[in-house]
Amino acid sequence: MSENHDFLHHVGDEHPFVARGLRNYFEYRDLGIEEASKGDVVSHVIRARDGHNATGAWHVHDCKFQMFYVLKGWARFEYEGQGVHTMKAGDCVMQPPMIKHREIEHSADLELIEVVSPADFKTYEVDGPDA
């Protein structure tokens, strides 16, 4: 990580949720971390979009670090070698780099914070573990 990170006070009211990002069934509110960290880290508040559901597509993230903390609601994920897990408000998950996983479903009120490094990580759809 860079020692040249900037101080950041991100004012939430000034940054709306937008319906664009990695998944079309979520809305994202960028927390400004990518710019302040010079691309070392990205962080979002992510929430469920009305009328949109998870696709269940298996995928991996090519990153060094990824975690999320559930603020509201719940989500059900399946991880290669770890089985199905239901995460609820107050739960924190750290996903190892390149672990195959998929979201099965989530509650309509799901809201979580995600932190990933580096900010410009790539995501790839992959065959499921039994494919």
PDB file of C-alpha atoms in Angstrom, residues 10-12 15 17 28 41-42 46 48 56 60 66 78-79 81 86 94 97-98 100 106 111 113 116 130-131:
ATOM      1  CA  HIS A  10     -16.624  11.492   2.293  1.00  0.00           C
ATOM      2  CA  VAL A  11     -19.981  13.192   2.868  1.00  0.00           C
ATOM      3  CA  GLY A  12     -22.640  10.573   2.125  1.00  0.00           C
ATOM      4  CA  HIS A  15     -22.893  11.003  -3.275  1.00  0.00           C
ATOM      5  CA  PHE A  17     -26.424   5.509  -5.124  1.00  0.00           C
ATOM      6  CA  TYR A  28     -23.479   1.344  -5.609  1.00  0.00           C
ATOM      7  CA  VAL A  41      -8.295   0.298  -2.529  1.00  0.00           C
ATOM      8  CA  VAL A  42     -11.901   0.741  -3.620  1.00  0.00           C
ATOM      9  CA  ILE A  46     -23.905  -1.686  -2.066  1.00  0.00           C
ATOM     10  CA  ALA A  48     -30.262  -4.339  -3.535  1.00  0.00           C
ATOM     11  CA  GLY A  56     -26.290 -17.109  -9.625  1.00  0.00           C
ATOM     12  CA  VAL A  60     -13.850 -14.957  -9.381  1.00  0.00           C
ATOM     13  CA  GLN A  66     -11.759  -8.459  -0.622  1.00  0.00           C
ATOM     14  CA  GLU A  78     -21.916 -20.418  -2.314  1.00  0.00           C
ATOM     15  CA  TYR A  79     -18.120 -20.712  -2.217  1.00  0.00           C
ATOM     16  CA  GLY A  81     -14.837 -25.734  -0.985  1.00  0.00           C
ATOM     17  CA  THR A  86     -26.107 -17.006   4.631  1.00  0.00           C
ATOM     18  CA  MET A  94     -13.260 -12.064   3.726  1.00  0.00           C
ATOM     19  CA  PRO A  97      -8.346 -14.028  -4.025  1.00  0.00           C
ATOM     20  CA  MET A  98      -9.719 -16.031  -6.970  1.00  0.00           C
ATOM     21  CA  LYS A 100     -14.983 -19.376  -7.082  1.00  0.00           C
ATOM     22  CA  HIS A 106     -30.539 -11.718  -1.218  1.00  0.00           C
ATOM     23  CA  GLU A 111     -27.092  -3.259   2.201  1.00  0.00           C
ATOM     24  CA  ILE A 113     -19.973  -2.263   2.617  1.00  0.00           C
ATOM     25  CA  VAL A 116     -11.317  -4.451  -2.400  1.00  0.00           C
ATOM     26  CA  ASP A 130     -18.499 -29.292 -10.399  1.00  0.00           C
ATOM     27  CA  ALA A 131     -18.429 -28.290 -14.083  1.00  0.00           C
TER      28      ALA A 131
END
